[in-house]
């Protein structure tokens, strides 16, 4: 079995509570996996653990057969493991053009250069504008991020991940906060991803999930309760239970 | 119109390059014009103008780590002092009296001091980082004081006699040569730094200042980048220190002091962080104001300087240059 991404028995507790409890998940090149689950199930924590932003209590992460559990986040990105953030993290004083240029230059190991401007590099600029155009934000290339709408910032967040040309891409609710009119752009960009890329997407919109995923993983209270086909997931009793439970909780809290 | 220029990468890069060159040329011309004006208006006070030039290099250097990278430091004079003592000791103890060679020694000493203090200061963030930087400047000051055989201790390091520049221009009594030497140095530093701050490396630094986690998520090394910037910053501050040693022909412990570190930060905030112009304008206005006010009212000048600072921080929080630039940008947008 040729897993590009292999997580084994990952566990992490916060104050005694297991937020990620014995989670194992592997993906092969070309996989399209949706990770779903109620709010607070531990989906974002899972991504943080896998990318090295959080340290696990136990378990391992391997990329292309190499154990990266002890490597920092930067090293994992360099090995092709790239994520996007659920809440956009961008440089508010910089422009989309600068963001994407920086990602491309970093991918090519050129961010150490001190006596050149990215604007004087036609190859970089062409790629920047092609990518921004694909996401429909080319007209904002030279606006400061603090001046552009949140929905468009979400598109830029995705552009950054794409510019790094990952082998494994983890998307944390890429469409969250995006107005309906722009979700099609995001969905299209995701559909256009290279066929051999392994993609794991966290998403709440089930229509999107069903169009995207060939496999659905359900996380509830830190544990995987379902891993199977999109058809089977709606019929699964435990999944229904988890979602009903969380809605019932939400109501009683509110 | 925007969309049209965007689609043709090559065309727009050529235009961008011309725009950048024009802006840099204007910057250099403005510095030159101010320098000539200073020379004509204050021909008897060239020593002050040269000191302003040297301190401007220190404040530019501080801007690199604080303004562009977001590192908090109150110990930056350590880099300036390293350059000053480096150049001074080379001349006084090793007979290296060629001014260019002294400058080179100062630059290297500053860069090394930058590497060392960067390695320490970057271990922490926020307030602990500030405390570490204060510890560094006190340690450096104390070390220079103790090593009086090399540094002259509290009497200062004397016996620095630089040769003529390129064997042609003697350092004269009126300080003309020193002033021209300083201005040329400042312009050279300005041109180099303009390149660096907008290079991919400079962009990475700005990214680190705004969100280091995002930078890591792009696969870039935060620590390695900051250390490199610290070394560059040290080289610039070291050049300033060397200029001070060459022009005054003494090096005192004040060049390695907490006071100078704090004043440099004040000048930077006054002018506006994160822009080379802000650093220059802050230095010039602070030192000029200090000179005028201390002559006019030797007893209360510190009070007046303090009041000015409070006014700037409250009413122009981005500093003199930063606020002006923001105002012009807003105007320009309204006009469009
Ligand atoms: N740094 C942290 N410290 C303490 N608790 C945390 C931390 N990060 C996440 N949690 C908790 O872990 C649980 C899962 O959070 P998260 O992974 O963000 O859920 P999801 O992304 O599935 O909505 C939540 O109960 C959250 O409060
Ligand atoms: Mg989440």
XYZ file of C-alpha atoms and ligand atoms in Angstrom:
618
model
C 0.000 0.000 0.000
C 1.490 3.309 -1.080
C 0.339 5.846 1.476
C 1.696 9.361 0.952
C 0.190 10.393 4.273
C -0.013 8.030 7.195
C -1.182 8.974 10.674
C -1.110 6.280 13.363
C -2.774 6.302 16.772
C -2.524 10.043 17.256
C -3.479 11.227 20.711
C -3.592 14.621 22.349
C -5.177 15.720 25.611
C -5.977 19.163 26.942
C -6.276 19.178 30.712
C -6.960 15.469 30.887
C -9.558 15.561 28.115
C -8.622 13.666 24.959
C -9.340 16.055 22.079
C -7.727 13.651 19.641
C -8.092 10.061 20.745
C -6.252 7.297 18.940
C -6.842 8.673 15.473
C -5.395 6.783 12.509
C -5.861 7.925 8.949
C -3.927 7.359 5.771
C -4.232 8.703 2.256
C -2.799 7.697 -1.091
C -1.919 10.120 -3.903
C -5.099 11.306 -5.600
C -7.331 10.728 -2.578
C -10.188 13.149 -1.938
C -11.189 12.798 1.688
C -13.753 14.884 3.551
C -13.315 15.155 7.305
C -16.576 16.045 8.970
C -17.903 16.138 12.486
C -19.760 18.400 14.896
C -18.208 21.604 16.177
C -15.537 20.911 18.748
C -15.036 17.352 17.510
C -11.290 17.952 17.175
C -10.958 18.439 13.427
C -8.769 21.548 13.586
C -6.750 20.028 16.416
C -6.110 17.017 14.189
C -4.731 19.303 11.475
C -2.594 21.171 14.012
C -1.132 17.886 15.257
C -0.431 16.564 11.802
C 1.280 19.759 10.614
C 3.419 20.044 13.732
C 1.738 23.170 15.082
C 0.776 21.110 18.124
C 2.695 18.260 19.722
C 0.884 14.948 20.196
C 1.058 12.958 23.429
C 1.581 9.850 21.363
C 1.228 8.515 17.859
C 3.086 9.124 14.627
C 2.843 10.989 11.348
C 4.560 9.808 8.173
C 4.885 11.537 4.819
C 5.782 9.476 1.792
C 7.123 6.737 4.048
C 9.249 9.115 6.149
C 8.430 9.547 9.828
C 8.044 13.286 10.425
C 6.622 13.145 13.956
C 9.711 14.854 15.349
C 10.026 17.482 12.663
C 8.811 21.061 13.054
C 6.066 22.606 10.927
C 8.499 24.220 8.472
C 10.212 20.935 7.696
C 6.872 19.242 7.069
C 5.814 21.973 4.655
C 9.082 21.525 2.790
C 8.242 17.847 2.451
C 4.968 18.747 0.795
C 2.464 18.842 3.657
C 0.513 22.071 3.348
C -2.537 23.339 5.199
C -4.952 26.225 5.029
C -6.382 27.895 8.108
C -9.995 27.844 9.221
C -9.678 31.463 10.308
C -7.721 33.279 7.636
C -4.123 34.047 8.518
C -2.698 36.605 6.159
C -0.297 39.544 6.297
C -2.709 42.435 6.596
C -0.237 45.050 5.360
C 0.767 43.091 2.286
C -0.937 42.615 -1.072
C -2.245 39.378 -2.602
C 0.503 39.691 -5.197
C 3.156 39.766 -2.475
C 1.554 36.863 -0.617
C 1.503 34.554 -3.590
C 4.924 35.674 -4.827
C 6.351 34.902 -1.403
C 4.812 31.428 -1.427
C 6.153 30.685 -4.915
C 9.617 31.996 -4.045
C 9.636 29.979 -0.848
C 8.650 26.843 -2.741
C 11.606 27.436 -5.067
C 14.005 28.266 -2.231
C 14.450 31.825 -3.437
C 13.271 33.798 -0.394
C 16.861 34.306 0.711
C 17.529 36.615 -2.214
C 18.270 40.163 -1.158
C 19.063 42.036 -4.327
C 16.130 41.329 -6.554
C 12.492 42.225 -6.522
C 9.807 39.652 -7.268
C 8.374 42.214 -9.641
C 11.491 41.891 -11.765
C 10.940 38.140 -12.123
C 8.565 37.568 -15.047
C 8.231 33.833 -14.336
C 7.075 34.515 -10.783
C 4.770 37.359 -11.773
C 3.129 35.295 -14.496
C 2.452 32.468 -12.074
C 1.157 34.902 -9.453
C -1.325 36.442 -11.809
C -2.405 33.156 -13.319
C -3.184 31.824 -9.853
C -4.963 34.965 -8.700
C -6.960 35.028 -11.928
C -7.998 31.399 -11.421
C -9.477 32.388 -8.078
C -11.033 35.531 -9.496
C -9.039 38.010 -7.411
C -6.486 39.223 -9.975
C -8.031 42.688 -9.909
C -7.112 42.946 -6.214
C -3.472 41.961 -6.740
C -2.081 45.252 -5.500
C -4.558 46.114 -2.784
C -3.610 45.708 0.818
C -5.219 42.608 2.343
C -6.718 44.745 5.120
C -8.733 46.511 2.410
C -10.291 43.484 0.759
C -13.421 41.589 1.721
C -13.226 38.510 3.921
C -14.593 36.238 1.231
C -11.776 37.307 -1.052
C -9.265 36.813 1.741
C -10.492 33.206 1.946
C -9.708 32.832 -1.748
C -6.230 34.195 -1.156
C -5.760 31.768 1.726
C -6.452 28.967 -0.733
C -4.172 30.548 -3.345
C -1.298 30.466 -0.850
C -1.741 26.760 -0.250
C -1.911 26.069 -3.983
C 1.156 28.187 -4.714
C 3.219 25.864 -2.522
C 2.380 22.928 -4.835
C 1.883 20.408 -2.028
C 1.808 16.627 -2.166
C -0.683 16.489 0.688
C -3.145 19.334 1.172
C -5.213 19.832 4.304
C -8.019 22.366 3.875
C -9.684 23.530 7.077
C -13.160 24.739 6.103
C -11.994 26.587 2.983
C -15.485 27.905 2.259
C -16.287 29.102 5.781
C -17.157 32.786 5.710
C -17.252 32.920 1.921
C -20.410 34.419 0.434
C -22.485 32.058 -1.711
C -21.456 33.931 -4.834
C -17.798 33.013 -4.307
C -18.056 29.411 -3.103
C -18.247 28.242 -6.700
C -14.775 29.693 -7.299
C -13.377 27.830 -4.312
C -15.067 24.633 -5.318
C -13.799 24.950 -8.869
C -10.248 25.606 -7.681
C -10.412 22.505 -5.516
C -11.862 20.443 -8.331
C -8.997 21.589 -10.567
C -6.292 20.409 -8.162
C -3.681 18.072 -9.652
C -5.009 14.540 -9.861
C -2.109 12.987 -7.926
C -2.438 15.339 -4.957
C -3.879 13.872 -1.758
C -6.512 16.249 -0.360
C -8.228 16.204 2.994
C -10.952 18.801 3.362
C -12.817 19.728 6.507
C -16.219 21.028 5.497
C -19.679 21.519 6.948
C -21.628 22.039 3.750
C -22.744 18.493 2.921
C -23.549 19.323 -0.697
C -19.946 20.400 -1.159
C -18.740 17.288 0.665
C -20.698 14.973 -1.582
C -19.495 16.647 -4.752
C -15.875 16.599 -3.611
C -15.243 13.453 -1.607
C -14.795 9.877 -2.598
C -14.321 9.023 1.034
C -15.755 10.559 4.202
C -14.245 10.386 7.679
C -16.369 11.393 10.634
C -14.785 12.635 13.830
C -16.796 12.945 17.037
C -15.393 13.799 20.458
C -11.860 13.180 19.206
C -12.495 9.734 17.773
C -13.077 8.477 14.276
C -16.550 6.972 14.265
C -16.878 6.415 10.542
C -14.544 5.989 7.592
C -16.179 5.011 4.348
C -18.028 6.011 1.222
C -20.212 9.131 0.969
C -23.215 6.914 0.280
C -22.839 4.986 3.481
C -22.230 7.930 5.767
C -25.789 9.249 5.855
C -27.115 5.850 6.724
C -24.713 5.206 9.570
C -26.404 5.092 12.930
C -23.433 6.328 14.987
C -22.937 9.306 12.693
C -26.567 10.300 13.035
C -26.306 9.865 16.757
C -23.233 12.131 16.933
C -24.816 14.900 14.917
C -28.172 14.673 16.720
C -26.363 14.650 20.030
C -24.404 17.749 19.213
C -27.486 19.605 18.020
C -29.361 18.643 21.140
C -26.416 19.909 23.227
C -26.229 23.127 21.285
C -29.896 23.810 21.899
C -29.743 23.112 25.583
C -26.723 25.411 25.943
C -28.254 28.233 23.910
C -6.977 49.351 -16.813
C -5.581 47.463 -13.850
C -6.571 44.138 -15.394
C -4.821 45.010 -18.635
C -1.456 45.721 -17.068
C -1.781 42.662 -14.845
C -2.102 40.179 -17.664
C 1.183 40.959 -19.316
C 3.796 40.120 -16.731
C 6.835 41.169 -18.735
C 5.427 44.541 -19.690
C 4.476 45.441 -16.164
C 7.811 44.259 -14.699
C 9.679 46.639 -16.990
C 7.414 49.500 -15.982
C 7.719 48.571 -12.313
C 11.479 48.571 -12.533
C 11.496 52.066 -13.983
C 9.124 53.291 -11.273
C 11.346 51.770 -8.581
C 14.503 53.323 -10.007
C 12.802 56.713 -10.194
C 11.680 56.508 -6.588
C 15.147 55.470 -5.403
C 16.769 58.267 -7.382
C 14.384 60.757 -5.782
C 15.243 59.381 -2.356
C 18.972 59.769 -2.974
C 18.474 63.283 -4.344
C 16.436 64.302 -1.308
C 19.141 63.059 1.063
C 21.769 64.879 -0.987
C 19.735 68.081 -1.044
C 19.238 67.998 2.734
C 22.950 67.290 3.194
C 23.990 70.237 0.998
C 21.475 72.482 2.708
C 22.888 71.493 6.094
C 26.392 72.233 4.858
C 25.398 75.675 3.617
C 23.281 76.629 6.635
C 25.560 75.313 9.376
C 29.121 75.421 8.037
C 30.427 75.802 11.585
C 28.469 72.880 12.941
C 29.530 70.068 10.649
C 30.480 67.931 13.658
C 26.836 67.852 14.724
C 25.703 67.036 11.191
C 28.203 64.179 10.995
C 26.998 62.872 14.343
C 23.414 62.980 13.048
C 24.569 60.964 10.026
C 26.203 58.333 12.220
C 23.153 58.065 14.466
C 20.956 57.862 11.355
C 22.806 54.672 10.450
C 22.058 53.319 13.924
C 18.370 54.180 13.621
C 18.178 52.683 10.102
C 19.747 49.555 11.535
C 17.231 49.457 14.376
C 14.419 49.906 11.865
C 15.539 46.733 10.101
C 14.932 44.533 13.140
C 12.198 46.493 14.910
C 10.325 48.170 12.068
C 10.592 45.417 9.484
C 10.812 42.300 11.661
C 8.930 43.308 14.811
C 11.768 42.492 17.224
C 11.585 44.549 20.419
C 14.984 45.804 21.520
C 16.390 48.433 23.850
C 19.948 47.265 23.360
C 20.701 48.178 19.795
C 23.576 50.519 20.632
C 25.594 47.355 21.330
C 25.905 46.975 17.561
C 26.821 50.618 17.069
C 29.343 50.474 19.916
C 30.879 47.288 18.496
C 31.487 49.127 15.224
C 32.895 52.178 16.997
C 35.236 50.180 19.230
C 36.131 47.841 16.378
C 37.254 50.703 14.166
C 38.823 52.587 17.097
C 40.795 49.624 18.422
C 41.957 48.728 14.922
C 43.393 52.233 14.568
C 44.709 52.806 18.078
C 46.151 49.352 18.751
C 46.812 47.780 15.378
C 47.772 50.751 13.263
C 44.915 50.211 10.818
C 44.374 53.868 10.084
C 43.061 53.759 6.549
C 39.486 55.039 6.945
C 38.046 52.512 4.494
C 39.756 49.675 6.337
C 38.528 51.086 9.675
C 35.038 51.220 8.244
C 35.334 47.604 7.099
C 36.440 46.539 10.580
C 33.494 48.425 12.074
C 31.068 46.767 9.689
C 32.386 43.297 10.483
C 32.443 43.965 14.242
C 28.869 45.276 14.039
C 27.704 42.243 12.056
C 29.303 39.885 14.590
C 27.705 41.794 17.471
C 24.437 41.541 15.552
C 24.791 37.767 15.263
C 25.529 37.397 18.968
C 22.812 39.705 20.273
C 20.357 38.317 17.739
C 21.069 34.788 18.954
C 20.251 35.895 22.514
C 17.367 38.322 21.932
C 15.529 36.018 19.524
C 15.241 33.336 22.199
C 12.310 35.251 23.681
C 9.325 37.315 22.581
C 7.649 40.473 23.793
C 8.619 41.762 27.218
C 11.185 39.029 27.997
C 12.800 39.898 24.677
C 13.030 43.526 25.720
C 14.592 42.526 29.027
C 17.184 40.370 27.274
C 18.123 43.266 25.019
C 18.579 45.546 28.036
C 20.757 42.901 29.682
C 22.916 42.754 26.555
C 23.591 46.477 26.423
C 24.462 46.571 30.117
C 26.807 43.607 29.765
C 28.463 45.132 26.712
C 28.853 48.464 28.496
C 30.359 46.778 31.542
C 32.706 44.670 29.434
C 33.990 47.749 27.607
C 34.424 49.524 30.919
C 36.419 46.626 32.423
C 38.621 46.052 29.380
C 40.127 49.496 29.781
C 43.479 48.335 28.415
C 41.778 47.994 25.052
C 38.970 50.508 25.256
C 40.328 53.235 27.517
C 37.459 52.488 29.919
C 35.554 55.507 31.155
C 38.199 57.890 29.783
C 37.347 56.789 26.296
C 39.562 55.377 23.560
C 41.882 58.044 22.196
C 44.752 58.015 19.725
C 42.611 57.349 16.666
C 44.278 59.103 13.738
C 42.666 58.147 10.451
C 44.641 58.684 7.248
C 43.375 60.666 4.316
C 40.482 59.084 2.412
C 41.979 57.248 -0.592
C 45.177 59.146 0.306
C 43.556 62.287 -1.101
C 41.291 63.930 1.441
C 42.669 64.643 4.899
C 40.275 64.786 7.805
C 40.315 68.540 8.410
C 39.693 70.594 11.522
C 36.316 71.825 10.288
C 35.082 68.311 9.729
C 34.338 68.779 6.033
C 35.916 65.536 4.908
C 34.257 63.625 7.731
C 30.877 65.079 6.764
C 31.204 64.186 3.092
C 32.515 60.738 4.059
C 29.467 60.267 6.281
C 26.944 61.409 3.705
C 28.424 59.142 1.040
C 28.255 56.268 3.513
C 24.653 57.051 4.410
C 23.579 57.199 0.778
C 25.336 53.923 0.026
C 23.612 52.284 2.987
C 20.269 53.738 1.924
C 20.569 52.390 -1.617
C 21.570 48.913 -0.421
C 18.830 48.790 2.202
C 16.174 49.913 -0.288
C 17.087 46.830 -2.315
C 17.019 44.546 0.677
C 13.711 45.656 2.178
C 11.776 45.022 -0.994
C 13.600 41.859 -2.005
C 12.030 38.452 -1.379
C 14.081 38.361 1.830
C 12.686 41.712 2.948
C 9.175 40.570 2.128
C 9.706 37.473 4.249
C 10.811 39.684 7.153
C 7.672 41.801 6.874
C 5.648 38.607 6.837
C 7.365 37.407 10.011
C 6.511 40.671 11.730
C 2.847 40.256 10.897
C 2.351 36.533 11.446
C 5.245 34.146 12.098
C 2.912 31.147 12.196
C 1.737 31.864 8.666
C 5.354 32.190 7.539
C 6.118 28.764 8.992
C 3.052 27.348 7.264
C 4.687 28.489 4.026
C 7.780 26.467 4.877
C 10.077 29.372 5.721
C 12.379 29.469 8.705
C 11.536 32.334 11.045
C 14.610 32.131 13.248
C 17.117 31.778 10.430
C 15.643 34.747 8.606
C 15.694 36.965 11.680
C 19.296 36.047 12.499
C 20.351 37.039 9.005
C 18.538 40.332 9.316
C 20.240 40.904 12.662
C 23.648 40.449 11.030
C 22.761 42.944 8.289
C 21.438 45.326 10.883
C 24.684 44.932 12.820
C 26.710 45.758 9.724
C 24.761 48.995 9.230
C 24.973 50.018 12.887
C 28.651 49.080 12.861
C 29.199 51.400 9.895
C 27.572 54.170 11.930
C 29.813 53.428 14.895
C 32.903 53.399 12.697
C 31.888 56.725 11.189
C 31.574 58.143 14.682
C 35.032 56.854 15.630
C 36.608 58.175 12.442
C 34.999 61.606 12.627
C 35.410 62.323 16.351
C 38.674 60.362 16.734
C 37.556 59.103 20.134
C 35.229 56.330 21.246
C 33.430 56.753 24.556
C 31.361 54.380 26.647
C 28.294 56.417 25.699
C 28.406 54.798 22.249
C 27.637 51.510 23.985
C 24.965 52.743 26.358
C 21.396 52.008 27.272
C 20.625 55.705 26.820
C 21.731 55.670 23.203
C 19.730 52.476 22.583
C 16.599 54.013 24.040
C 17.097 57.289 22.188
C 17.499 55.416 18.913
C 14.154 53.735 19.538
C 12.583 57.096 20.336
C 13.921 58.558 17.096
C 12.579 55.612 15.125
C 9.112 55.893 16.648
C 9.197 59.647 16.135
C 9.908 59.258 12.431
C 7.832 56.125 11.861
C 8.808 52.448 12.010
C 8.972 50.150 9.013
C 10.204 52.734 6.533
C 13.731 53.901 5.798
C 12.528 57.478 5.362
C 10.867 57.337 8.762
C 14.177 56.361 10.350
C 16.015 59.212 8.630
C 13.399 61.839 9.394
C 13.094 60.710 12.999
C 16.845 60.963 13.581
C 17.163 64.330 11.910
C 14.223 65.942 13.674
C 15.053 64.515 17.101
C 18.740 65.486 17.103
C 18.118 68.864 15.494
C 15.314 69.634 17.926
C 17.468 68.491 20.838
C 20.273 70.769 19.693
C 18.040 73.826 19.287
C 16.093 73.325 22.484
C 19.099 72.492 24.643
C 20.820 75.676 23.484
C 17.735 77.814 24.027
C 16.817 76.359 27.383
C 19.564 74.243 28.926
C 17.524 73.517 32.072
C 14.225 72.357 30.668
C 15.127 70.936 27.302
C 14.466 67.356 28.353
C 10.978 68.366 29.453
C 10.324 69.962 26.087
C 11.625 66.943 24.189
C 9.393 64.745 26.355
C 6.350 66.891 25.615
C 7.066 66.752 21.888
C 7.292 62.983 22.024
C 3.995 62.636 23.830
C 2.396 64.906 21.248
C 3.735 62.837 18.346
C 2.771 59.498 19.852
C -0.743 60.714 20.665
C -1.503 62.695 17.519
C 0.658 61.004 14.904
C 0.998 57.421 16.157
C 2.608 56.283 12.913
C 5.374 58.831 13.403
C 6.104 61.969 11.409
C 6.779 60.231 8.117
C 4.273 57.416 8.586
C 1.414 59.803 9.322
C 2.318 62.041 6.427
C 2.511 59.093 4.039
C -0.856 57.807 5.249
C -2.385 61.250 4.748
C -1.053 61.531 1.205
C -2.276 58.035 0.388
C -5.780 58.898 1.611
C -5.782 62.138 -0.372
C -4.619 60.326 -3.487
C -7.395 57.791 -3.211
C -10.047 60.457 -2.808
C -8.705 62.257 -5.866
C -8.853 59.126 -8.008
N -5.018 24.935 22.709
C -6.107 24.383 23.264
N -6.240 24.347 24.600
C -7.327 23.770 25.183
N -8.333 23.231 24.486
C -8.267 23.248 23.146
C -7.157 23.825 22.459
N -7.353 23.705 21.135
C -8.541 23.077 21.002
N -9.086 22.810 22.189
C -10.365 22.109 22.425
O -10.387 20.967 21.638
C -11.692 20.720 21.154
C -11.648 20.548 19.667
O -11.415 21.775 19.044
P -11.236 21.897 17.469
O -10.186 20.961 17.046
O -11.033 23.321 17.152
O -12.667 21.416 16.941
P -13.284 21.489 15.470
O -12.269 22.025 14.545
O -13.672 20.085 15.179
O -14.490 22.354 15.578
C -12.554 21.882 21.591
O -13.307 21.476 22.711
C -11.556 22.929 21.978
O -12.058 23.727 23.024
Mg -12.240 23.735 13.354
